[in-house]
Amino acid sequence: MKIFNTLTRTKEEFVPLEEGKVKMYVCGPTVYNYIHIGNARPMIVFDTVRRYFEYKGYDVNYVSNFTDVDDKIIKKAIEEGTSAQEVSQRFIAECKKDMAGMNIKPATKHPLATEEICGMIEMVQDLIDKGYAYEKNGTVYFRTRKFEQYGKLSHKNLDDLRSGERALLVSGADEKEDSLDFVLWKPKKEGEPAWESPWCDGRPGWHIECSVMSKKYLGEQIDIHAGGEDLVFPHHENEIAQSEAANGKEFARYWMHNAFLNIDNKKMSKSLGNFRTVREISEQYDLQVLRFFMLSAHYRSPLNFSADLMEASKNGLERIINAVDNLKHLMGVAAEVPMTDTEAEVFAKTEEFVKNYEAAMEDDFNTADAIAAIFDLVKYTNTNVSAENSKECLQKYFDLIVKLSDVLGLIVNKEEELLDEEIEKLIEERQAARKAKDFARADAIRDELLSKGIILKDTREGVQWKKA
Ligand code: AMP
Ligand code: ZN
């Protein structure tokens, strides 16, 4: 399997650190608003990468954080007259609903920055002890020039960076040893959330959060670190400097970055105000259409959002769903007889489409070509099946289309959705588990429902549910 590695700027053969296992960290969103569809691109892309590894038999440990302490969250809390924690908790819950709607598997672990402060203080201290960091008036900075490989991910030259930075400096006001040094820990300002530390009451810098959470949940070395291409510099460059200086070993083997989702050929972003939230899109389309749209381009190509492309995606997805519905209908009327040799021969030709599908995915996750292979399979199926076929044969076509779509996270067999009675039964089981203080089981049921797009709300009148 080939992966384009930002570090070497080449497609490299994927070799896991440990046979049969993949350790993967994906930088998650800063939670102060509903996520926009630009944020959804890395979520969908890397969930698909995970699903493909799982299809290949790998055991994937997938960690993706929520940045729940940040200037923007604090600003929003002040505007609303509430706490930063209330804001971040609210938008984490909303984000999880959107993720469920887009059929994104919950990560093995979704760490929250605010729950990992101890580890951050430890790593900052470690960096100070090793001479890679220093404190000035309560702020701790990373001594960038000491990390000789700085710039290796973004392919930037340290001297060029430094002269560029110097031009931007406000005269004399700087307390840093070097303009490229970046913050690991900063003192609190009035009204901000803060934690005690050996340097001052304050909070961590953004970059240290990911270095620490990745180390805690995946170890000092991981296979893949991923995010949007705007994170290459400085976020990922700084993560590498911190982690490699602290741990003395290579941090991540492969660095994967998705290109931007644009609108009118400009990056969609909260700051430009040109964004559409996933929630808005869900009012117009099934979020499976959004997922299809994202996967219809290669993840390293810019993708321009447009109504036309969304309509095309809707039609594309319907082509697959219609084939699956037709197979279901035929299976309902087909004879329960064994598959004939002729049927087996005709079905064997689908192997070619599977081969094309896998070749596309093995080539740096070319989902656009993988979808094209599914279309070919759908076309072949439509021309070769009829009510004359055995049920066993029809089932094989059905299973294959559903399986290949599922690896892309596309739900094409709508009946897989839970029936109302099944939901009620699971809610009852959850209530019983809570009563018995089996909170792990109760949470597992809530998560299972969430992954199927069912949101629970505990109210005074009992538990209510709705579809995301
Ligand atoms: P943020 O909440 O801004 O930290 O972003 C969370 C994730 O979304 C990061 O991996 C970003 O790189 C990614 N991201 C943000 N905007 C876009 C966009 N317009 N297109 C693709 N990825 C994006
Ligand atoms: Zn990160």
Short mmCIF file of N, CA and C in Angstrom, two decimals, residues 128-265:
data_model
loop_
_atom_site.label_atom_id
_atom_site.label_comp_id
_atom_site.label_asym_id
_atom_site.label_seq_id
_atom_site.Cartn_x
_atom_site.Cartn_y
_atom_site.Cartn_z
N ILE A 128 12.42 21.45 29.27
CA ILE A 128 13.28 22.42 29.97
C ILE A 128 14.54 21.69 30.47
N ASP A 129 14.31 20.53 31.11
CA ASP A 129 15.45 19.76 31.66
C ASP A 129 16.45 19.38 30.57
N LYS A 130 15.95 19.12 29.38
CA LYS A 130 16.84 18.69 28.29
C LYS A 130 17.42 19.88 27.52
N GLY A 131 17.11 21.09 27.96
CA GLY A 131 17.68 22.28 27.32
C GLY A 131 16.93 22.73 26.08
N TYR A 132 15.77 22.13 25.82
CA TYR A 132 15.01 22.48 24.63
C TYR A 132 13.96 23.56 24.90
N ALA A 133 13.85 23.99 26.16
CA ALA A 133 12.83 25.00 26.46
C ALA A 133 13.34 25.89 27.59
N TYR A 134 12.76 27.08 27.70
CA TYR A 134 13.16 28.02 28.76
C TYR A 134 11.96 28.86 29.16
N GLU A 135 12.04 29.36 30.38
CA GLU A 135 10.93 30.15 30.90
C GLU A 135 11.32 31.62 30.98
N LYS A 136 10.39 32.50 30.61
CA LYS A 136 10.59 33.96 30.75
C LYS A 136 9.29 34.56 31.27
N ASN A 137 9.36 35.14 32.46
CA ASN A 137 8.17 35.79 33.05
C ASN A 137 6.91 34.91 33.03
N GLY A 138 7.10 33.64 33.34
CA GLY A 138 5.94 32.74 33.42
C GLY A 138 5.62 32.01 32.12
N THR A 139 6.10 32.54 31.00
CA THR A 139 5.85 31.87 29.71
C THR A 139 7.01 30.91 29.43
N VAL A 140 6.66 29.70 28.96
CA VAL A 140 7.71 28.77 28.56
C VAL A 140 7.74 28.69 27.04
N TYR A 141 8.95 28.82 26.48
CA TYR A 141 9.13 28.78 25.02
C TYR A 141 9.96 27.57 24.62
N PHE A 142 9.68 27.06 23.43
CA PHE A 142 10.52 26.02 22.85
C PHE A 142 11.69 26.71 22.13
N ARG A 143 12.90 26.17 22.39
CA ARG A 143 14.11 26.77 21.80
C ARG A 143 14.30 26.16 20.39
N THR A 144 13.65 26.74 19.44
CA THR A 144 13.56 26.13 18.10
C THR A 144 14.93 25.84 17.48
N ARG A 145 15.85 26.78 17.61
CA ARG A 145 17.12 26.59 16.91
C ARG A 145 17.90 25.38 17.44
N LYS A 146 17.53 24.94 18.66
CA LYS A 146 18.24 23.77 19.22
C LYS A 146 17.82 22.46 18.54
N PHE A 147 16.63 22.46 17.97
CA PHE A 147 16.17 21.26 17.28
C PHE A 147 16.61 21.35 15.82
N GLU A 148 17.71 20.64 15.54
CA GLU A 148 18.38 20.86 14.25
C GLU A 148 17.54 20.51 13.03
N GLN A 149 16.62 19.58 13.22
CA GLN A 149 15.84 19.16 12.04
C GLN A 149 14.59 20.02 11.83
N TYR A 150 14.50 21.14 12.55
CA TYR A 150 13.31 21.99 12.42
C TYR A 150 13.12 22.41 10.96
N GLY A 151 11.92 22.24 10.47
CA GLY A 151 11.63 22.59 9.07
C GLY A 151 11.56 21.37 8.17
N LYS A 152 11.84 20.17 8.73
CA LYS A 152 11.92 19.00 7.84
C LYS A 152 10.57 18.59 7.25
N LEU A 153 9.49 18.88 7.95
CA LEU A 153 8.17 18.50 7.43
C LEU A 153 7.68 19.50 6.38
N SER A 154 7.81 20.77 6.72
CA SER A 154 7.30 21.80 5.81
C SER A 154 8.34 22.19 4.77
N HIS A 155 9.51 21.56 4.85
CA HIS A 155 10.60 21.82 3.90
C HIS A 155 10.94 23.30 3.87
N LYS A 156 10.99 23.87 5.07
CA LYS A 156 11.34 25.28 5.17
C LYS A 156 12.76 25.40 5.71
N ASN A 157 13.45 26.39 5.27
CA ASN A 157 14.81 26.63 5.70
C ASN A 157 14.77 27.56 6.93
N LEU A 158 15.50 27.15 7.96
CA LEU A 158 15.45 27.87 9.23
C LEU A 158 15.85 29.35 9.09
N ASP A 159 16.89 29.59 8.29
CA ASP A 159 17.35 30.98 8.16
C ASP A 159 16.32 31.85 7.45
N ASP A 160 15.71 31.28 6.40
CA ASP A 160 14.68 32.04 5.69
C ASP A 160 13.52 32.35 6.62
N LEU A 161 13.15 31.33 7.39
CA LEU A 161 12.05 31.51 8.34
C LEU A 161 12.36 32.62 9.31
N ARG A 162 13.61 32.58 9.83
CA ARG A 162 13.97 33.53 10.87
C ARG A 162 13.98 34.96 10.32
N SER A 163 14.51 35.15 9.10
CA SER A 163 14.55 36.52 8.60
C SER A 163 13.13 37.01 8.30
N GLY A 164 12.29 36.08 7.82
CA GLY A 164 10.89 36.45 7.59
C GLY A 164 10.22 36.88 8.87
N GLU A 165 10.44 36.10 9.91
CA GLU A 165 9.82 36.39 11.20
C GLU A 165 10.32 37.72 11.76
N ARG A 166 11.63 37.95 11.59
CA ARG A 166 12.21 39.15 12.18
C ARG A 166 11.57 40.41 11.61
N ALA A 167 11.29 40.35 10.31
CA ALA A 167 10.68 41.51 9.66
C ALA A 167 9.33 41.85 10.29
N LEU A 168 8.69 40.80 10.85
CA LEU A 168 7.35 41.02 11.39
C LEU A 168 7.35 41.48 12.85
N LEU A 169 8.54 41.42 13.48
CA LEU A 169 8.58 41.70 14.92
C LEU A 169 8.33 43.16 15.28
N VAL A 170 7.62 43.32 16.39
CA VAL A 170 7.44 44.67 16.92
C VAL A 170 8.76 45.00 17.65
N SER A 171 9.29 46.18 17.43
CA SER A 171 10.63 46.46 17.92
C SER A 171 10.77 46.35 19.44
N GLY A 172 11.75 45.57 19.84
CA GLY A 172 12.15 45.51 21.25
C GLY A 172 11.20 44.82 22.20
N ALA A 173 9.94 44.58 21.79
CA ALA A 173 8.95 44.08 22.74
C ALA A 173 9.09 42.58 23.01
N ASP A 174 10.00 41.94 22.36
CA ASP A 174 10.04 40.49 22.43
C ASP A 174 10.92 39.97 23.55
N GLU A 175 10.39 38.97 24.26
CA GLU A 175 11.17 38.39 25.35
C GLU A 175 11.77 37.04 24.95
N LYS A 176 11.52 36.64 23.73
CA LYS A 176 12.02 35.34 23.28
C LYS A 176 13.50 35.44 22.92
N GLU A 177 14.20 34.32 23.05
CA GLU A 177 15.61 34.29 22.65
C GLU A 177 15.75 34.39 21.14
N ASP A 178 14.73 33.87 20.45
CA ASP A 178 14.80 33.82 18.99
C ASP A 178 13.38 33.99 18.46
N SER A 179 13.27 34.65 17.33
CA SER A 179 11.91 34.94 16.83
C SER A 179 11.13 33.67 16.51
N LEU A 180 11.83 32.56 16.24
CA LEU A 180 11.11 31.32 15.88
C LEU A 180 10.65 30.50 17.08
N ASP A 181 11.10 30.89 18.29
CA ASP A 181 10.68 30.13 19.47
C ASP A 181 9.17 30.24 19.64
N PHE A 182 8.56 29.13 20.02
CA PHE A 182 7.10 29.15 20.15
C PHE A 182 6.68 28.75 21.57
N VAL A 183 5.45 29.07 21.90
CA VAL A 183 4.97 28.95 23.28
C VAL A 183 4.57 27.51 23.63
N LEU A 184 5.05 27.05 24.79
CA LEU A 184 4.64 25.75 25.32
C LEU A 184 3.65 25.92 26.47
N TRP A 185 3.83 27.02 27.21
CA TRP A 185 2.95 27.29 28.36
C TRP A 185 2.82 28.80 28.51
N LYS A 186 1.59 29.27 28.76
CA LYS A 186 1.45 30.74 28.87
C LYS A 186 0.65 31.13 30.11
N PRO A 187 0.97 32.28 30.70
CA PRO A 187 0.26 32.71 31.90
C PRO A 187 -1.18 33.07 31.59
N LYS A 188 -2.03 32.91 32.60
CA LYS A 188 -3.45 33.20 32.36
C LYS A 188 -3.68 34.71 32.33
N LYS A 189 -4.73 35.05 31.62
CA LYS A 189 -5.19 36.44 31.67
C LYS A 189 -6.46 36.43 32.51
N GLU A 190 -6.85 37.61 32.96
CA GLU A 190 -8.05 37.74 33.80
C GLU A 190 -9.25 37.01 33.17
N GLY A 191 -9.90 36.18 33.96
CA GLY A 191 -11.13 35.52 33.50
C GLY A 191 -10.91 34.28 32.64
N GLU A 192 -9.65 33.89 32.43
CA GLU A 192 -9.40 32.72 31.59
C GLU A 192 -9.25 31.46 32.45
N PRO A 193 -9.59 30.30 31.88
CA PRO A 193 -9.35 29.06 32.62
C PRO A 193 -7.84 28.87 32.80
N ALA A 194 -7.44 28.36 33.97
CA ALA A 194 -6.00 28.20 34.21
C ALA A 194 -5.73 27.00 35.11
N TRP A 195 -4.52 26.49 34.98
CA TRP A 195 -4.07 25.36 35.79
C TRP A 195 -2.75 25.75 36.46
N GLU A 196 -2.56 25.19 37.65
CA GLU A 196 -1.29 25.44 38.35
C GLU A 196 -0.15 24.77 37.62
N SER A 197 1.02 25.40 37.63
CA SER A 197 2.19 24.75 37.03
C SER A 197 3.42 25.28 37.74
N PRO A 198 4.59 24.69 37.52
CA PRO A 198 5.80 25.19 38.19
C PRO A 198 6.18 26.61 37.74
N TRP A 199 5.58 27.09 36.62
CA TRP A 199 5.99 28.38 36.07
C TRP A 199 5.02 29.50 36.40
N CYS A 200 3.74 29.19 36.35
CA CYS A 200 2.70 30.17 36.67
C CYS A 200 1.35 29.48 36.50
N ASP A 201 0.29 30.10 37.02
CA ASP A 201 -1.04 29.61 36.71
C ASP A 201 -1.30 29.98 35.26
N GLY A 202 -1.61 28.99 34.46
CA GLY A 202 -1.77 29.31 33.04
C GLY A 202 -2.33 28.13 32.28
N ARG A 203 -2.03 28.11 30.99
CA ARG A 203 -2.54 27.02 30.15
C ARG A 203 -1.53 26.67 29.06
N PRO A 204 -1.70 25.47 28.48
CA PRO A 204 -0.70 25.02 27.50
C PRO A 204 -0.85 25.74 26.16
N GLY A 205 0.21 25.73 25.39
CA GLY A 205 0.14 26.17 23.99
C GLY A 205 -0.54 25.05 23.21
N TRP A 206 -1.03 25.39 22.03
CA TRP A 206 -1.81 24.42 21.23
C TRP A 206 -0.95 23.22 20.80
N HIS A 207 0.28 23.46 20.36
CA HIS A 207 1.07 22.37 19.77
C HIS A 207 1.40 21.26 20.76
N ILE A 208 1.68 21.66 22.01
CA ILE A 208 2.10 20.65 23.00
C ILE A 208 0.97 19.67 23.28
N GLU A 209 -0.27 20.14 23.11
CA GLU A 209 -1.42 19.28 23.41
C GLU A 209 -1.35 17.98 22.60
N CYS A 210 -1.12 18.12 21.29
CA CYS A 210 -1.15 16.92 20.44
C CYS A 210 0.04 16.02 20.69
N SER A 211 1.23 16.62 20.94
CA SER A 211 2.40 15.79 21.25
C SER A 211 2.12 14.91 22.45
N VAL A 212 1.45 15.49 23.45
CA VAL A 212 1.22 14.76 24.70
C VAL A 212 0.11 13.71 24.54
N MET A 213 -0.97 14.09 23.89
CA MET A 213 -2.09 13.15 23.75
C MET A 213 -1.70 11.97 22.85
N SER A 214 -0.92 12.25 21.83
CA SER A 214 -0.48 11.18 20.94
C SER A 214 0.42 10.20 21.72
N LYS A 215 1.32 10.76 22.54
CA LYS A 215 2.24 9.91 23.31
C LYS A 215 1.47 9.05 24.32
N LYS A 216 0.51 9.70 24.99
CA LYS A 216 -0.20 8.97 26.04
C LYS A 216 -1.03 7.82 25.48
N TYR A 217 -1.72 8.05 24.36
CA TYR A 217 -2.64 7.02 23.89
C TYR A 217 -2.06 6.10 22.81
N LEU A 218 -0.93 6.52 22.20
CA LEU A 218 -0.38 5.68 21.13
C LEU A 218 1.09 5.30 21.35
N GLY A 219 1.74 5.98 22.28
CA GLY A 219 3.17 5.70 22.51
C GLY A 219 4.06 6.74 21.84
N GLU A 220 5.38 6.56 22.04
CA GLU A 220 6.32 7.59 21.57
C GLU A 220 6.44 7.64 20.05
N GLN A 221 6.17 6.49 19.42
CA GLN A 221 6.27 6.45 17.95
C GLN A 221 4.96 5.96 17.37
N ILE A 222 4.51 6.64 16.33
CA ILE A 222 3.26 6.20 15.71
C ILE A 222 3.45 6.02 14.20
N ASP A 223 2.47 5.37 13.59
CA ASP A 223 2.59 5.13 12.15
C ASP A 223 2.20 6.36 11.34
N ILE A 224 1.00 6.89 11.64
CA ILE A 224 0.47 7.97 10.80
C ILE A 224 -0.01 9.13 11.66
N HIS A 225 0.38 10.32 11.27
CA HIS A 225 -0.16 11.52 11.88
C HIS A 225 -0.80 12.32 10.76
N ALA A 226 -2.02 12.79 10.99
CA ALA A 226 -2.76 13.39 9.88
C ALA A 226 -3.54 14.63 10.27
N GLY A 227 -3.91 15.39 9.24
CA GLY A 227 -4.72 16.59 9.43
C GLY A 227 -4.80 17.35 8.11
N GLY A 228 -5.44 18.50 8.15
CA GLY A 228 -5.53 19.33 6.96
C GLY A 228 -4.20 19.98 6.64
N GLU A 229 -4.01 20.39 5.38
CA GLU A 229 -2.68 20.87 4.97
C GLU A 229 -2.28 22.18 5.65
N ASP A 230 -3.25 22.92 6.19
CA ASP A 230 -2.88 24.14 6.91
C ASP A 230 -2.17 23.82 8.23
N LEU A 231 -2.20 22.55 8.63
CA LEU A 231 -1.53 22.19 9.89
C LEU A 231 -0.05 21.85 9.71
N VAL A 232 0.40 21.72 8.47
CA VAL A 232 1.80 21.32 8.24
C VAL A 232 2.74 22.29 8.97
N PHE A 233 2.49 23.57 8.74
CA PHE A 233 3.30 24.59 9.42
C PHE A 233 2.41 25.65 10.02
N PRO A 234 2.57 26.02 11.28
CA PRO A 234 3.62 25.51 12.17
C PRO A 234 3.20 24.31 13.03
N HIS A 235 1.89 23.96 13.04
CA HIS A 235 1.44 23.01 14.06
C HIS A 235 2.21 21.68 14.03
N HIS A 236 2.23 21.02 12.89
CA HIS A 236 2.88 19.70 12.86
C HIS A 236 4.40 19.80 12.94
N GLU A 237 4.94 20.87 12.36
CA GLU A 237 6.39 21.08 12.47
C GLU A 237 6.77 21.20 13.96
N ASN A 238 5.96 21.94 14.69
CA ASN A 238 6.24 22.14 16.12
C ASN A 238 5.99 20.87 16.93
N GLU A 239 4.98 20.12 16.53
CA GLU A 239 4.74 18.84 17.22
C GLU A 239 5.95 17.93 17.07
N ILE A 240 6.51 17.88 15.86
CA ILE A 240 7.69 17.03 15.62
C ILE A 240 8.84 17.49 16.51
N ALA A 241 9.07 18.81 16.54
CA ALA A 241 10.18 19.34 17.34
C ALA A 241 10.01 18.95 18.81
N GLN A 242 8.82 19.14 19.35
CA GLN A 242 8.57 18.84 20.77
C GLN A 242 8.73 17.35 21.05
N SER A 243 8.05 16.52 20.25
CA SER A 243 8.02 15.08 20.52
C SER A 243 9.40 14.46 20.33
N GLU A 244 10.08 14.84 19.25
CA GLU A 244 11.37 14.21 18.98
C GLU A 244 12.43 14.70 19.95
N ALA A 245 12.33 15.97 20.38
CA ALA A 245 13.29 16.47 21.38
C ALA A 245 13.05 15.77 22.72
N ALA A 246 11.79 15.57 23.08
CA ALA A 246 11.49 14.95 24.37
C ALA A 246 11.76 13.44 24.36
N ASN A 247 11.37 12.76 23.29
CA ASN A 247 11.43 11.29 23.29
C ASN A 247 12.69 10.72 22.66
N GLY A 248 13.40 11.53 21.92
CA GLY A 248 14.65 11.07 21.30
C GLY A 248 14.44 10.04 20.21
N LYS A 249 13.24 10.01 19.62
CA LYS A 249 13.03 9.12 18.48
C LYS A 249 12.04 9.72 17.48
N GLU A 250 12.05 9.15 16.29
CA GLU A 250 11.16 9.67 15.25
C GLU A 250 9.72 9.57 15.74
N PHE A 251 8.97 10.65 15.56
CA PHE A 251 7.61 10.75 16.10
C PHE A 251 6.62 9.93 15.26
N ALA A 252 6.46 10.32 14.00
CA ALA A 252 5.51 9.61 13.14
C ALA A 252 6.21 9.21 11.85
N ARG A 253 5.87 8.01 11.34
CA ARG A 253 6.52 7.53 10.13
C ARG A 253 5.94 8.20 8.89
N TYR A 254 4.63 8.36 8.87
CA TYR A 254 3.97 8.93 7.68
C TYR A 254 3.12 10.11 8.10
N TRP A 255 3.26 11.20 7.37
CA TRP A 255 2.46 12.41 7.63
C TRP A 255 1.52 12.60 6.45
N MET A 256 0.23 12.55 6.75
CA MET A 256 -0.77 12.69 5.67
C MET A 256 -1.55 14.00 5.84
N HIS A 257 -1.73 14.71 4.74
CA HIS A 257 -2.46 15.98 4.80
C HIS A 257 -3.47 16.09 3.67
N ASN A 258 -4.70 16.41 4.04
CA ASN A 258 -5.72 16.62 3.01
C ASN A 258 -5.66 18.06 2.51
N ALA A 259 -6.00 18.22 1.23
CA ALA A 259 -6.07 19.58 0.66
C ALA A 259 -7.36 20.25 1.13
N PHE A 260 -7.49 21.51 0.81
CA PHE A 260 -8.63 22.28 1.31
C PHE A 260 -9.93 21.97 0.58
N LEU A 261 -10.98 22.15 1.33
CA LEU A 261 -12.29 22.25 0.73
C LEU A 261 -12.49 23.74 0.50
N ASN A 262 -12.72 24.11 -0.74
CA ASN A 262 -12.86 25.53 -1.08
C ASN A 262 -14.30 25.87 -1.41
N ILE A 263 -14.55 27.15 -1.37
CA ILE A 263 -15.84 27.65 -1.88
C ILE A 263 -15.48 28.88 -2.71
N ASP A 264 -15.97 28.95 -3.93
CA ASP A 264 -15.53 29.97 -4.90
C ASP A 264 -14.00 30.01 -4.97
N ASN A 265 -13.41 28.84 -4.92
CA ASN A 265 -11.96 28.66 -5.01
C ASN A 265 -11.17 29.33 -3.89
#
